[in-house]
Amino acid sequence: MGLVVQKFGGTSVGSVERIQNVAERVAKTHAEGHQVVVTVSAMGKTTDELVSLAKQMSDQPPQREMDVLLTTGEQVTVSLLSMALLQKGLKTHPMTGWQAGIHTDSIHGKARIDRIDTNKVKKCLHAGEIVIVAGFQGLSPDGEITTLGRGGSDTTAVALAAALNADRCEIFTDVTGVYTADPRIAPQADKLKEISYEEMLELANLGAGVLHPRSVECAMTHRVQLVVRSSFSDEEGTTVKEADQMEEEMNVRGVAHDLHVARMKVIGLPNQAETLSTLFTRLSEAYINVDMIVTSEHEDDRIDVAFSVQDEEGDYARQVIVDLRDELDYLKVLSETGLAKVSTVGAGMVTNSGVAARMFYSLSEAGIRIKMVSTSEIKISCVIPRDQVQMAVRMLHTAFGLDAKEEILVEV
Amino acid sequence: MGLVVQKFGGTSVGSVERIQNVAERVAKTHAEGHQVVVTVSAMGKTTDELVSLAKQMSDQPPQREMDVLLTTGEQVTVSLLSMALLQKGLKTHPMTGWQAGIHTDSIHGKARIDRIDTNKVKKCLHAGEIVIVAGFQGLSPDGEITTLGRGGSDTTAVALAAALNADRCEIFTDVTGVYTADPRIAPQADKLKEISYEEMLELANLGAGVLHPRSVECAMTHRVQLVVRSSFSDEEGTTVKEADQMEEEMNVRGVAHDLHVARMKVIGLPNQAETLSTLFTRLSEAYINVDMIVTSEHEDDRIDVAFSVQDEEGDYARQVIVDLRDELDYLKVLSETGLAKVSTVGAGMVTNSGVAARMFYSLSEAGIRIKMVSTSEIKISCVIPRDQVQMAVRMLHTAFGLDAKEEILVEV
């Protein structure tokens, strides 16, 4: 008898039948004696359809309006799932983000949760109701509807689990767990039974795509036990928890990739303390997420700085830099879109300097050009041409001994 | 320079292009120096699509969930219209019902507006913003999302106009105004330049369909000047205002019809004071709107009561009566669906007793069987078979001298 938060993504609620399956699963958890809070995303292609409507209205649809528009998607799912559970004779309470007390900041399209007022949710749980909360959305201090940005429903689920002090948070998705690489491009990938928050965070950040990085961050901060599992099977998933609970350590735990990378290069910046600070402050003010940063000094006391951003933000990032031309006094800016990133991740990596060497060796052996490198305590990332990603992931997966004993069949 | 509330229905916002037309019209009103509040319905077929989703989930979708579901329709329109206006360089503020401070009672699906907290709307208007409010929806005292039921967006517009003390409330629709009869079935119908609240209320109640009765009621109570006009032309519409402002009086102002009528007949009720009271109290508790009521006494001290309801509520009404069998001790219940109602309306009718006579004469002349009659100070209604409505309306329109000098062309 405990409190469980369950999150179902867009594919899991993609049709009336699938929502009925979700109801089945929620009902089962409830029948086991648990209190259940369910968070859902918009049905399958709904968000894409809404975005297409907006694009017909405006080339650059304003973000405040996009939030009003997109949040209808989860609201629809919440009502339908509630109907399906009521059909089974269960008591439910459907809620939008604001009704569930999810308060965010005012950054439309990328809002962060400030706090959750759990009074209403707790009251409903106490009354024996299954609480169904629209993911991805909240309310700003001005009373405006906000969205949490990509993967926001994961964040909603984890934040609710943290605020309610839930026993666990189950993320139901279209894969059966966290793999050592994306099984769609590396068929020899193996499912992990457990992984630490830190490793999962790197994998999430690196584009493994199973969990949104912010949700992992939130789970790590609040020590929420996460389980990633499939909506479509009863197979045991992957548990994300504290590293000290892990049974064994390996050097490299997985190979991740991100297919949407752009690289900016600002050439010949004056080598002054404030130059880099100004550059990255302005990018941050424009809400552009900068990932890897590499700098190199010239002999003439100028420096070059290269950094990577999400591919879709590439053009905008370039524009921000162009607008800073006078202020920064650089020589020129180069940008390259259509790149990718491949990374090896593992908690034990920092103690094993041979990992980087082996990674570079494998990639160069395969004739892959490394355009940028960045390392942290538990990962090494390389930016490479997008069309070489599949080969790179497979090479590295084999090189680091991650291949499953038998190849698994994956539906793509 | 004044404050204008404009309401655009589902057909008027049925596509991206039409929403852009609406933006054009709103921008024009704003450019004339008015403060503008816009209320919109869901786009064209959206509501039907959502209802169909719900029906797949549940035979009788629960009303609380339906409200959560259906209110997304207007929310989508609000965001798209805001985008269209922003594209024109105007300042806007999109709002859901709860954001606009629309507080209702708790009757899901048929909620009534209790009060409107206009603070936020006023603040936005003061800041020069065009306020765009999702019609048809509000917030219950428990913080649940409610809908106002059919035609609810008209009510939202009029209630906002009343609460904001607006100079006028313009209802944009797919017809050019209020006609002496429905031009689709009586091509000789003529457009009225003005009509009194009372007459409009009868016409609205009688199924003229241009305005929802509750919105007219609300306009009458708060003396809001209503203008009904077309979204698709600049033609002058019909102004609904106080009778004493009217320039001329006619006996019969229009012929209305309602195609969705069911008749219940409870035979052999004990003739006791509480019998009818119990019957209609239970129907009201089941949220069934009863329209016409006719009773007749037997010689054996029992009475028959016949009444009409909306066709779609016919089966439910019958069930409520069947459940009361023991309590009411009646002999039998008969129900007939698929009927219609035709009515003549005019403020001067009560002073001219010949109107009823002429009406019955015209109908019987045409071989139309009158199944029920009900009269008020300004209307006479007859329930007749549905397939004879068109003939009835045309006959009465001609009989009461309402035919336009030239037949008008109407797109159906």
Coordinates of C-alpha atoms in Angstrom, one line a residue, chain B residues 123-387:
Chain B
K123 CA -6.8 45.6 -16.7
C124 CA -6.0 44.3 -20.1
L125 CA -8.4 46.6 -21.9
H126 CA -6.9 49.5 -20.0
A127 CA -3.5 48.4 -21.3
G128 CA -4.8 48.7 -24.8
E129 CA -5.1 45.0 -25.4
I130 CA -7.9 43.3 -27.3
V131 CA -9.2 40.7 -25.0
I132 CA -10.1 37.3 -26.5
V133 CA -12.3 35.1 -24.3
A134 CA -13.2 31.4 -24.9
G135 CA -17.0 31.3 -25.0
F136 CA -19.2 28.6 -23.5
Q137 CA -17.1 27.9 -20.4
G138 CA -16.6 28.9 -16.8
L139 CA -15.4 27.7 -13.4
S140 CA -17.6 26.1 -10.7
P141 CA -17.3 27.0 -7.0
D142 CA -15.2 23.8 -6.6
G143 CA -12.7 25.0 -9.2
E144 CA -14.0 22.6 -11.9
I145 CA -14.3 23.5 -15.5
T146 CA -17.9 23.9 -16.6
T147 CA -19.8 24.5 -19.9
L148 CA -22.9 26.7 -20.4
G149 CA -24.5 24.2 -22.7
R150 CA -25.9 24.8 -26.2
G151 CA -25.4 28.3 -27.5
G152 CA -23.3 29.1 -24.5
S153 CA -20.9 31.4 -26.4
D154 CA -23.8 33.9 -27.0
T155 CA -24.4 33.9 -23.2
T156 CA -20.7 34.4 -22.5
A157 CA -20.7 37.4 -24.9
V158 CA -23.9 39.0 -23.4
A159 CA -22.8 38.4 -19.8
L160 CA -19.4 40.0 -20.5
A161 CA -21.1 42.9 -22.1
A162 CA -23.4 43.3 -19.1
A163 CA -20.6 42.9 -16.6
L164 CA -18.4 45.4 -18.4
N165 CA -21.3 47.8 -19.1
A166 CA -20.4 47.6 -22.8
D167 CA -22.0 50.0 -25.4
R168 CA -23.1 47.1 -27.5
C169 CA -22.8 43.4 -28.0
E170 CA -22.4 42.2 -31.6
I171 CA -23.3 38.6 -32.4
F172 CA -21.6 37.6 -35.7
T173 CA -23.2 34.5 -37.2
D174 CA -23.8 32.9 -40.6
V175 CA -27.0 34.8 -41.3
T176 CA -27.4 38.5 -41.9
G177 CA -29.9 39.1 -39.1
V178 CA -33.2 38.1 -37.6
Y179 CA -35.8 37.1 -40.1
T180 CA -39.5 36.9 -40.0
A181 CA -39.0 33.2 -40.6
D182 CA -36.1 30.9 -41.4
P183 CA -35.2 31.9 -44.9
R184 CA -34.0 28.3 -45.6
I185 CA -37.5 27.0 -45.4
A186 CA -39.5 30.2 -46.2
P187 CA -37.7 32.0 -49.1
Q188 CA -40.1 34.9 -48.8
A189 CA -38.8 35.8 -45.3
D190 CA -37.8 39.4 -44.6
K191 CA -35.0 40.7 -42.4
L192 CA -36.1 42.7 -39.4
K193 CA -34.2 46.0 -38.7
E194 CA -35.2 46.0 -35.1
I195 CA -36.9 43.7 -32.6
S196 CA -37.7 43.9 -28.9
Y197 CA -36.1 41.7 -26.3
E198 CA -39.4 40.0 -25.6
E199 CA -40.1 39.2 -29.2
M200 CA -36.6 38.0 -29.7
L201 CA -36.8 35.9 -26.6
E202 CA -39.9 34.1 -27.9
L203 CA -38.3 33.7 -31.3
A204 CA -35.1 32.4 -29.7
N205 CA -37.0 30.0 -27.5
L206 CA -39.1 28.9 -30.4
G207 CA -36.1 27.7 -32.3
A208 CA -35.2 30.6 -34.6
G209 CA -31.7 29.5 -33.8
V210 CA -30.0 32.8 -34.4
L211 CA -29.5 33.6 -30.7
H212 CA -29.7 31.4 -27.7
P213 CA -32.6 32.2 -25.4
R214 CA -30.5 32.5 -22.3
S215 CA -28.3 35.1 -24.0
V216 CA -31.5 37.1 -25.0
E217 CA -32.8 36.7 -21.4
C218 CA -29.5 38.0 -20.0
A219 CA -29.4 40.9 -22.5
M220 CA -33.0 41.9 -21.6
T221 CA -32.3 41.8 -17.8
H222 CA -29.2 43.9 -18.1
R223 CA -30.5 46.0 -21.0
V224 CA -27.5 45.1 -23.3
Q225 CA -28.1 46.3 -26.8
L226 CA -27.6 43.3 -29.1
V227 CA -26.8 43.4 -32.8
V228 CA -27.1 40.2 -34.8
R229 CA -25.1 40.4 -38.1
S230 CA -23.2 38.3 -40.6
S231 CA -19.5 37.5 -40.3
F232 CA -19.4 37.2 -44.1
S233 CA -20.8 40.5 -45.2
D234 CA -21.0 44.1 -44.2
E235 CA -24.7 44.1 -44.4
E236 CA -26.5 45.9 -41.5
G237 CA -27.9 43.4 -39.0
T238 CA -30.8 43.3 -36.7
T239 CA -30.8 45.3 -33.5
V240 CA -32.4 43.8 -30.4
K241 CA -33.5 46.4 -27.9
E242 CA -36.2 47.7 -25.7
A243 CA -39.7 47.7 -27.1
D244 CA -40.5 51.3 -26.3
Q245 CA -37.7 52.3 -28.6
M246 CA -39.3 50.5 -31.5
E247 CA -40.5 52.7 -34.3
E248 CA -43.5 50.7 -35.3
E249 CA -45.6 47.8 -34.0
M250 CA -47.0 44.9 -36.0
N251 CA -49.3 42.2 -34.9
V252 CA -47.2 39.3 -35.9
R253 CA -43.5 39.9 -36.2
G254 CA -42.2 36.5 -37.2
V255 CA -42.8 32.8 -37.6
A256 CA -40.5 30.5 -35.7
H257 CA -40.1 26.8 -35.8
D258 CA -38.3 24.1 -33.8
L259 CA -37.6 20.8 -35.5
H260 CA -36.7 18.8 -32.3
V261 CA -39.7 18.3 -30.2
A262 CA -40.9 15.2 -28.3
R263 CA -44.3 15.0 -26.6
M264 CA -45.0 13.0 -23.4
K265 CA -48.5 12.1 -22.3
V266 CA -49.1 10.8 -18.8
I267 CA -52.6 9.3 -18.8
G268 CA -54.8 9.0 -15.7
L269 CA -52.9 10.7 -12.9
P270 CA -54.8 11.0 -9.6
N271 CA -56.2 14.6 -9.5
Q272 CA -54.3 15.7 -6.4
A273 CA -52.5 18.9 -5.8
E274 CA -49.1 17.3 -5.3
T275 CA -49.2 15.0 -8.4
L276 CA -48.2 17.6 -11.0
S277 CA -45.8 19.2 -8.6
T278 CA -44.0 15.9 -8.0
L279 CA -43.9 15.1 -11.7
F280 CA -42.3 18.4 -12.8
T281 CA -40.0 18.6 -9.8
R282 CA -38.5 15.2 -10.7
L283 CA -38.1 16.2 -14.3
S284 CA -36.4 19.5 -13.3
E285 CA -34.1 17.6 -10.9
A286 CA -33.1 15.5 -13.9
Y287 CA -32.3 18.7 -15.8
I288 CA -34.9 18.1 -18.4
N289 CA -36.3 21.3 -19.8
V290 CA -40.1 21.1 -20.2
D291 CA -41.6 23.5 -22.7
M292 CA -45.4 23.4 -23.3
I293 CA -47.7 21.8 -20.7
V294 CA -51.3 20.9 -21.3
T295 CA -53.7 19.2 -18.9
S296 CA -57.2 17.8 -19.2
E297 CA -59.5 16.4 -16.5
H298 CA -61.3 13.0 -16.7
E299 CA -64.8 12.4 -15.4
D300 CA -63.4 9.8 -13.0
D301 CA -61.3 12.4 -11.1
R302 CA -58.1 11.5 -12.9
I303 CA -56.2 13.9 -15.2
D304 CA -54.0 13.6 -18.3
V305 CA -51.0 15.8 -18.7
A306 CA -49.1 16.3 -21.9
F307 CA -45.9 18.2 -22.2
S308 CA -43.2 18.8 -24.8
V309 CA -39.4 18.4 -24.3
Q310 CA -36.4 18.6 -26.6
D311 CA -36.4 15.6 -28.9
E312 CA -33.0 14.3 -27.6
E313 CA -34.3 14.3 -24.0
G314 CA -37.5 12.4 -24.9
D315 CA -36.2 8.9 -24.0
Y316 CA -34.7 10.1 -20.8
A317 CA -37.9 12.0 -19.8
R318 CA -39.9 8.8 -20.5
Q319 CA -37.5 6.9 -18.2
V320 CA -37.9 9.4 -15.4
I321 CA -41.7 9.1 -15.7
V322 CA -41.6 5.3 -15.8
D323 CA -39.4 5.3 -12.6
L324 CA -42.2 7.4 -10.9
R325 CA -44.9 4.8 -11.7
D326 CA -45.4 3.6 -8.2
E327 CA -45.2 7.0 -6.6
L328 CA -47.6 8.8 -9.1
D329 CA -50.0 5.9 -9.6
Y330 CA -50.9 6.9 -13.2
L331 CA -52.5 4.6 -15.8
K332 CA -50.0 4.8 -18.6
V333 CA -47.4 6.9 -20.4
L334 CA -47.3 7.7 -24.1
S335 CA -44.4 9.4 -25.8
E336 CA -44.0 10.6 -29.4
T337 CA -40.7 11.8 -30.8
G338 CA -39.9 13.3 -34.2
L339 CA -42.3 16.2 -33.8
A340 CA -41.9 19.9 -34.5
K341 CA -43.3 23.2 -33.3
V342 CA -44.3 26.2 -35.3
S343 CA -45.1 29.6 -33.6
T344 CA -46.2 33.1 -34.5
V345 CA -44.6 35.9 -32.4
G346 CA -45.4 39.6 -32.0
A347 CA -45.7 42.1 -29.1
G348 CA -49.1 43.2 -30.2
M349 CA -50.7 39.8 -30.4
V350 CA -52.4 39.7 -27.1
T351 CA -54.6 42.6 -28.1
N352 CA -55.7 40.9 -31.3
S353 CA -57.6 37.7 -30.5
G354 CA -58.0 37.0 -34.2
V355 CA -54.4 35.9 -34.5
A356 CA -55.0 32.5 -33.0
A357 CA -58.1 31.9 -35.1
R358 CA -56.2 32.8 -38.3
M359 CA -53.3 30.6 -37.3
F360 CA -55.5 27.5 -36.6
Y361 CA -57.5 28.2 -39.8
S362 CA -54.3 28.4 -42.0
L363 CA -52.9 25.2 -40.5
S364 CA -56.1 23.2 -40.8
E365 CA -56.7 24.6 -44.3
A366 CA -53.3 23.0 -45.2
G367 CA -54.3 19.7 -43.7
I368 CA -51.8 20.0 -40.8
R369 CA -52.7 18.1 -37.6
I370 CA -52.2 20.3 -34.5
K371 CA -51.1 18.0 -31.6
M372 CA -50.7 20.6 -28.9
V373 CA -51.3 24.3 -28.5
S374 CA -49.8 26.8 -26.1
T375 CA -50.1 30.6 -26.0
S376 CA -48.4 33.5 -24.2
E377 CA -48.9 37.2 -24.3
I378 CA -46.8 37.5 -27.4
K379 CA -46.8 34.1 -29.1
I380 CA -48.9 31.1 -30.2
S381 CA -47.2 27.8 -30.6
C382 CA -48.5 24.6 -32.2
V383 CA -46.9 21.1 -32.1
I384 CA -47.2 19.5 -35.4
P385 CA -45.7 16.6 -37.4
R386 CA -42.1 17.3 -38.3
D387 CA -42.6 16.7 -42.0

